Short mmCIF file of C-alpha atoms and ligand atoms in Angstrom, two decimals:
data_model
loop_
_atom_site.label_atom_id
_atom_site.label_comp_id
_atom_site.label_asym_id
_atom_site.label_seq_id
_atom_site.Cartn_x
_atom_site.Cartn_y
_atom_site.Cartn_z
CA MET A 485 126.16 90.02 81.27
CA ARG A 486 125.69 86.20 80.89
CA GLU A 487 126.17 84.16 78.17
CA MET A 488 123.76 83.08 74.96
CA THR A 489 121.16 81.00 75.68
CA ASN A 490 120.87 78.72 72.58
CA ILE A 491 117.53 77.11 71.83
CA ALA A 492 116.51 74.78 69.32
CA LEU A 493 112.64 74.69 68.45
CA ILE A 494 110.84 71.40 67.02
CA GLY A 495 107.77 71.87 65.84
CA PHE A 496 106.73 74.83 63.42
CA GLY A 497 102.78 75.71 63.73
CA ALA A 498 100.94 78.04 65.28
CA VAL A 499 102.72 77.88 68.81
CA GLY A 500 106.39 77.36 67.12
CA LYS A 501 106.07 80.23 65.02
CA SER A 502 104.42 82.55 67.49
CA LEU A 503 107.83 81.70 69.50
CA ALA A 504 110.34 82.29 67.02
CA GLU A 505 108.22 85.60 66.60
CA THR A 506 107.93 86.83 70.26
CA ILE A 507 111.66 85.67 70.51
CA ARG A 508 112.45 88.18 67.60
CA ASP A 509 110.30 90.66 68.87
CA LYS A 510 111.17 90.56 72.78
CA HIS A 511 115.05 89.54 72.24
CA ASP A 512 116.51 92.99 73.55
CA TRP A 513 113.66 93.23 76.27
CA LEU A 514 114.36 89.90 77.31
CA LYS A 515 118.16 90.66 77.52
CA GLU A 516 117.66 93.99 79.52
CA ARG A 517 115.17 93.05 81.90
CA TYR A 518 116.29 89.17 82.49
CA GLY A 519 119.92 89.28 81.33
CA LEU A 520 118.77 86.43 78.74
CA ASP A 521 120.45 86.34 75.54
CA ALA A 522 118.01 83.95 73.75
CA LYS A 523 119.40 82.59 70.21
CA LEU A 524 117.38 80.44 68.40
CA VAL A 525 119.83 78.08 66.49
CA ALA A 526 117.68 75.73 65.12
CA ILE A 527 114.21 75.14 63.80
CA SER A 528 112.51 72.08 62.38
CA GLY A 529 109.16 71.49 61.35
CA ARG A 530 107.10 68.67 60.43
CA SER A 531 106.62 69.50 56.63
CA LYS A 532 108.83 72.55 56.60
CA GLY A 533 112.09 71.56 56.55
CA SER A 534 114.75 72.21 59.05
CA ILE A 535 117.28 74.98 59.84
CA TYR A 536 120.27 75.11 62.09
CA ASP A 537 123.17 77.50 62.49
CA SER A 538 125.20 77.55 65.68
CA GLU A 539 125.89 81.32 65.54
CA GLY A 540 122.13 81.76 65.68
CA LEU A 541 119.65 82.30 63.25
CA ASP A 542 118.64 85.99 62.02
CA LEU A 543 114.77 85.60 62.88
CA GLU A 544 113.92 88.85 60.75
CA GLU A 545 115.02 87.32 57.68
CA LEU A 546 113.89 84.09 58.27
CA LEU A 547 110.45 84.55 59.20
CA GLU A 548 110.17 87.18 56.28
CA VAL A 549 111.74 84.27 53.72
CA PHE A 550 109.23 81.71 55.65
CA ASN A 551 106.50 83.74 55.07
CA GLU A 552 107.05 83.96 51.43
CA THR A 553 107.97 79.99 50.65
CA GLY A 554 106.57 78.22 53.74
CA ASN A 555 109.69 76.38 54.14
CA LEU A 556 112.21 76.70 56.52
CA GLU A 557 115.11 76.00 54.09
CA SER A 558 114.49 78.70 52.12
CA TYR A 559 116.75 80.70 54.66
CA PRO A 560 120.02 81.39 52.66
CA LYS A 561 122.65 80.43 55.34
CA GLY A 562 122.87 77.30 57.83
CA ILE A 563 122.54 73.63 57.59
CA LYS A 564 119.52 72.32 56.15
CA GLY A 565 117.64 68.86 56.21
CA LEU A 566 118.76 67.72 59.64
CA SER A 567 115.91 65.73 61.53
CA SER A 568 114.45 66.91 64.67
CA MET A 569 116.49 64.06 66.42
CA GLU A 570 119.52 65.25 65.03
CA ILE A 571 118.66 68.58 66.06
CA ILE A 572 118.14 67.78 69.65
CA THR A 573 121.32 65.50 69.86
CA GLU A 574 123.69 66.77 67.56
CA THR A 575 123.29 70.81 67.63
CA ASN A 576 124.78 73.32 70.41
CA ALA A 577 121.38 73.85 71.64
CA GLN A 578 121.22 74.15 75.40
CA ILE A 579 117.35 74.28 75.68
CA ILE A 580 114.68 72.02 73.37
CA ALA A 581 111.51 74.00 72.75
CA GLU A 582 109.10 71.29 71.71
CA ALA A 583 105.89 72.45 70.20
CA THR A 584 104.63 69.47 67.94
CA ILE A 585 101.35 68.09 67.83
CA THR A 586 99.94 65.96 70.78
CA ASN A 587 99.36 62.44 70.38
CA ILE A 588 97.59 61.59 73.54
CA LYS A 589 97.83 57.83 73.25
CA THR A 590 101.57 57.09 72.87
CA GLY A 591 103.13 60.49 73.14
CA GLU A 592 105.17 59.88 70.47
CA PRO A 593 107.32 60.91 68.68
CA THR A 594 107.68 63.74 71.44
CA LEU A 595 108.37 61.21 74.08
CA SER A 596 111.57 60.09 72.42
CA TYR A 597 112.72 63.33 71.45
CA VAL A 598 112.26 64.62 75.10
CA LYS A 599 114.13 61.68 76.53
CA ALA A 600 117.09 61.60 73.92
CA ALA A 601 117.29 65.54 74.97
CA LEU A 602 117.18 65.14 78.53
CA SER A 603 119.71 62.16 78.37
CA LYS A 604 122.27 64.44 76.22
CA GLY A 605 121.80 67.33 79.17
CA LYS A 606 119.74 69.60 77.55
CA HIS A 607 116.50 71.18 78.97
CA VAL A 608 113.45 70.64 77.58
CA VAL A 609 110.15 73.11 77.74
CA THR A 610 107.21 71.79 75.95
CA SER A 611 103.57 72.73 75.17
CA ASN A 612 102.75 69.00 73.93
CA LYS A 613 100.59 67.21 76.51
CA GLY A 614 101.51 63.73 75.45
CA PRO A 615 104.79 63.25 77.47
CA ALA A 616 103.84 65.67 80.32
CA ALA A 617 100.62 63.50 80.68
CA LEU A 618 101.82 59.89 80.02
CA ALA A 619 105.36 59.99 81.70
CA TYR A 620 105.95 62.98 83.73
CA ASN A 621 107.47 61.51 86.76
CA GLU A 622 109.77 59.36 84.66
CA LEU A 623 110.90 62.37 82.83
CA GLN A 624 111.44 64.48 85.80
CA LYS A 625 113.60 61.91 87.06
CA LEU A 626 115.57 61.50 84.17
CA ALA A 627 116.03 65.33 83.93
CA LEU A 628 117.10 65.36 87.79
CA GLU A 629 119.61 62.54 86.81
CA ASN A 630 121.02 64.76 84.16
CA GLY A 631 120.91 67.81 85.95
CA VAL A 632 118.65 69.36 83.70
CA GLN A 633 115.11 70.99 83.84
CA PHE A 634 111.92 69.64 81.98
CA ARG A 635 109.22 72.21 82.35
CA ILE A 636 105.54 71.92 80.59
CA GLU A 637 104.01 75.31 81.80
CA SER A 638 102.14 75.61 78.63
CA THR A 639 100.61 72.17 78.54
CA VAL A 640 97.75 73.32 80.70
CA LEU A 641 95.98 76.81 80.20
CA SER A 642 98.58 77.60 77.77
CA GLY A 643 100.30 80.68 78.80
CA THR A 644 97.73 81.38 82.08
CA PRO A 645 99.60 80.07 84.79
CA ALA A 646 98.55 76.82 86.19
CA ILE A 647 101.42 74.60 86.74
CA ASN A 648 104.24 76.65 87.96
CA PHE A 649 101.53 78.76 89.72
CA SER A 650 100.47 75.41 91.50
CA THR A 651 104.06 74.20 92.24
CA GLU A 652 105.81 77.23 92.68
CA SER A 653 103.54 80.24 93.35
CA LEU A 654 102.00 78.20 96.01
CA ALA A 655 104.89 76.09 97.20
CA GLY A 656 104.13 75.94 101.02
CA HIS A 657 100.42 75.17 100.79
CA LYS A 658 99.03 71.67 100.83
CA ILE A 659 96.83 71.40 97.64
CA THR A 660 94.11 68.60 98.25
CA SER A 661 92.37 69.19 94.81
CA VAL A 662 92.59 71.07 91.21
CA LYS A 663 89.52 71.25 89.45
CA GLY A 664 88.62 73.73 86.56
CA ILE A 665 87.59 74.35 82.88
CA ILE A 666 90.82 73.09 81.03
CA ASN A 667 89.55 72.89 77.38
CA GLY A 668 88.54 75.80 75.43
CA THR A 669 86.84 74.11 72.44
CA THR A 670 84.24 72.43 74.56
CA ASN A 671 83.82 75.83 76.76
CA TYR A 672 83.28 77.75 73.52
CA ILE A 673 80.75 75.22 72.19
CA LEU A 674 78.64 75.20 75.44
CA ALA A 675 78.61 78.60 75.87
CA GLU A 676 77.32 79.30 72.14
CA MET A 677 74.85 76.62 72.92
CA GLU A 678 73.66 78.44 75.77
CA GLN A 679 72.95 81.40 72.92
CA GLY A 680 71.27 79.32 71.01
CA ARG A 681 73.74 78.30 68.35
CA PRO A 682 73.46 74.40 67.62
CA TYR A 683 76.50 72.25 68.54
CA GLU A 684 77.72 71.50 65.13
CA ASP A 685 77.86 75.14 64.26
CA ALA A 686 79.80 76.03 67.27
CA LEU A 687 82.28 73.22 66.89
CA VAL A 688 83.10 74.48 63.16
CA GLU A 689 83.59 77.90 64.76
CA ALA A 690 85.89 76.53 67.46
CA GLN A 691 88.09 74.94 64.76
CA ARG A 692 88.22 77.94 62.39
CA LEU A 693 89.52 79.87 65.66
CA GLY A 694 92.11 77.34 65.78
CA TYR A 695 91.14 76.37 69.28
CA ALA A 696 90.17 72.54 68.43
CA GLU A 697 92.77 69.80 68.27
CA ALA A 698 93.38 68.52 64.89
CA ASP A 699 91.27 65.63 65.68
CA PRO A 700 88.41 67.43 67.40
CA THR A 701 87.15 64.25 68.88
CA ALA A 702 90.08 64.72 71.12
CA ASP A 703 87.87 67.74 72.64
CA VAL A 704 84.56 66.97 72.58
CA ASP A 705 84.90 63.45 73.92
CA GLY A 706 86.91 64.84 76.87
CA TRP A 707 90.44 63.37 76.14
CA ASP A 708 92.09 66.57 75.74
CA ALA A 709 91.00 67.40 79.34
CA VAL A 710 91.59 63.93 80.61
CA ALA A 711 95.57 64.70 79.48
CA LYS A 712 95.62 67.92 81.51
CA ILE A 713 93.92 66.93 84.49
CA MET A 714 96.43 63.87 84.45
CA ILE A 715 99.13 66.35 84.35
CA LEU A 716 97.76 68.35 87.17
CA GLY A 717 96.88 65.33 89.10
CA ASN A 718 100.50 64.10 88.68
CA VAL A 719 102.43 67.29 88.92
CA VAL A 720 100.47 69.61 91.33
CA LEU A 721 98.87 66.70 93.80
CA GLY A 722 102.07 64.11 93.46
CA GLY A 723 99.61 61.16 91.86
CA ASP A 724 100.55 58.44 89.20
CA LEU A 725 97.54 58.67 87.22
CA ARG A 726 96.93 56.39 83.88
CA SER A 727 94.39 57.51 81.29
CA SER A 728 92.41 54.64 82.10
CA ASP A 729 92.22 56.09 86.10
CA VAL A 730 90.36 59.00 84.70
CA GLU A 731 86.54 58.84 84.64
CA ARG A 732 85.69 60.71 81.47
CA THR A 733 82.44 61.73 79.49
CA GLY A 734 82.55 64.32 76.97
CA ILE A 735 80.03 67.06 75.93
CA THR A 736 78.53 65.00 72.95
CA GLY A 737 75.35 63.91 74.82
CA ILE A 738 74.65 67.52 76.08
CA THR A 739 71.61 68.67 74.10
CA MET A 740 70.15 72.21 73.80
CA GLU A 741 67.29 70.84 76.35
CA ASP A 742 69.96 70.40 78.81
CA VAL A 743 71.26 73.68 78.38
CA GLU A 744 67.82 75.15 78.61
CA ALA A 745 66.97 73.47 81.62
CA ALA A 746 70.22 74.13 83.71
CA LYS A 747 69.46 77.68 82.63
CA ALA A 748 66.07 77.49 84.09
CA GLU A 749 67.72 76.50 87.35
CA GLU A 750 69.93 79.31 87.08
CA LYS A 751 72.95 77.07 86.41
CA ARG A 752 75.34 76.32 83.60
CA ILE A 753 76.76 73.07 82.19
CA LYS A 754 80.29 73.18 81.97
CA LEU A 755 82.88 70.54 81.16
CA ILE A 756 84.78 70.10 84.50
CA ALA A 757 87.70 68.46 84.91
CA GLU A 758 88.88 67.66 88.83
CA ALA A 759 92.00 65.78 90.22
CA TYR A 760 91.51 65.18 94.24
CA MET A 761 92.67 63.28 97.12
CA GLU A 762 90.58 60.13 98.02
CA ASP A 763 91.91 57.83 100.95
CA GLY A 764 95.57 58.92 100.22
CA VAL A 765 95.42 58.27 96.55
CA VAL A 766 94.80 60.95 93.76
CA LYS A 767 92.05 60.58 91.61
CA ALA A 768 90.30 62.19 88.60
CA LYS A 769 87.23 62.52 86.68
CA VAL A 770 86.15 64.73 83.53
CA ALA A 771 82.32 65.36 83.17
CA PRO A 772 79.90 67.83 82.17
CA THR A 773 78.78 69.60 85.62
CA TRP A 774 75.84 72.07 86.26
CA LEU A 775 77.28 74.39 88.22
CA PRO A 776 75.27 77.28 90.18
CA LEU A 777 75.91 80.87 88.60
CA SER A 778 77.77 81.78 92.02
CA ASP A 779 80.54 79.27 91.33
CA PRO A 780 83.40 81.21 89.74
CA LEU A 781 83.65 78.43 87.15
CA ALA A 782 80.20 78.92 85.97
CA ASN A 783 81.36 82.34 84.71
CA VAL A 784 84.22 81.48 82.77
CA ASN A 785 83.02 81.52 79.02
CA GLY A 786 83.78 81.54 75.47
CA THR A 787 87.40 79.90 75.01
CA LEU A 788 88.41 80.92 78.21
CA ASN A 789 89.89 78.36 80.79
CA ALA A 790 90.28 78.26 84.49
CA ILE A 791 91.39 76.34 87.21
CA THR A 792 90.43 76.51 90.94
CA VAL A 793 93.02 74.96 93.36
CA MET A 794 92.05 74.21 97.18
CA THR A 795 95.06 75.15 99.13
CA ASP A 796 94.98 74.77 102.91
CA GLY A 797 96.40 78.34 103.50
CA LEU A 798 94.15 80.03 101.21
CA GLU A 799 91.19 77.85 100.73
CA GLU A 800 90.16 78.17 97.12
CA VAL A 801 92.35 80.33 94.31
CA THR A 802 91.16 80.68 90.97
CA VAL A 803 93.10 81.46 87.99
CA ILE A 804 91.35 82.67 84.89
CA GLY A 805 92.74 83.34 81.45
CA GLY A 806 93.24 81.92 77.85
CA GLY A 807 94.20 78.32 77.45
CA ALA A 808 94.80 78.00 73.80
CA GLY A 809 96.14 79.74 70.67
CA GLY A 810 99.85 80.41 69.15
CA LEU A 811 100.87 83.58 71.07
CA GLY A 812 99.56 82.53 74.51
CA THR A 813 100.95 79.14 74.47
CA ALA A 814 104.32 80.44 73.26
CA HIS A 815 104.58 82.79 76.17
CA GLY A 816 103.99 79.88 78.42
CA LEU A 817 106.94 78.27 76.64
CA LEU A 818 108.94 81.59 77.09
CA SER A 819 108.13 81.64 81.07
CA ASP A 820 109.93 78.00 81.19
CA ILE A 821 112.95 79.50 79.26
CA ILE A 822 113.09 82.42 81.41
CA ALA A 823 112.62 80.13 84.51
CA ILE A 824 115.55 77.74 83.29
CA HIS A 825 117.76 81.08 82.71
CA ARG A 826 117.04 82.40 86.32
CA HIS A 827 117.95 78.89 88.07
N1 HSE B 2132 92.23 72.02 71.94
C1 HSE B 2132 92.78 72.49 73.06
C2 HSE B 2132 91.51 73.39 73.78
C3 HSE B 2132 93.67 73.51 72.84
O1 HSE B 2132 90.77 73.33 73.22
O2 HSE B 2132 91.54 73.82 74.82
C4 HSE B 2132 94.65 74.00 73.92
O3 HSE B 2132 95.49 72.69 74.58
#
């Protein structure tokens, strides 16, 4: 049996909490199936305090007290009050699981957390789109220099395979483009509008379901999709896209009349993000697109996401699945933790 894998969790919102619950619930199965003895040694949450025990936190007890008090520091044992940076740099965690809120403009503070962790020789798995979109190539280089891994499966399509699917399962194929529906909020709004529900009502419901970003303009103006297509363009196609390189149109200009007009032509309007090669350079765009109903992406409805990868060996390969939510995203993080353990 291999030794324990010590994990520190930064961020204790829906995703972070789901990861803690998943490790609690699947610990024995992970050990039996993969020889992974996953031990959460530290957790910090923006407004929920922090807790560290080098021997591992008792997740049963910790989650119970957290559910009662809303504060991690109600846990009766361990060291309290460490900052996220101290947890990253000064604890015995070998893997930093990072699930804080995305800042698409600067990537901070997460970008600094990731750099500090990698420089300290700690693996990083993150669901945060900021660092992956803004600095993937730099962070990957830093990880390599320090003999550790920087893994980002859950940044695109949450727990539905997208990144590792394209770079590992499809390894050997030359991939020339990736396109898809990579924002659940806008896909939900467009599908609801097709059912006759006004845009504003559908947006409120997407927020209630927990799909929308903290600031939903990031969804409806296309910024979330820009961040994700930058990740796909840079990671899967080997590009060096900046956000200013991505042509962007959101869905705020789409009217009920547009939706009806598309329907009359047996088409559906979808917010499509695409990264592709042009003259040897990776380009990307995000725009509402009228798709014929015969296109697999036209039939991806509700909050589902999908990507179609164009390969030389199989032509189009499409993956469809959930693209947001605590549990799904936590499983994307977990798959990266398992991958690190396997390597
Ligand atoms: N706001 C995002 C979405 C969440 O709607 O897809 C997942 O990144």
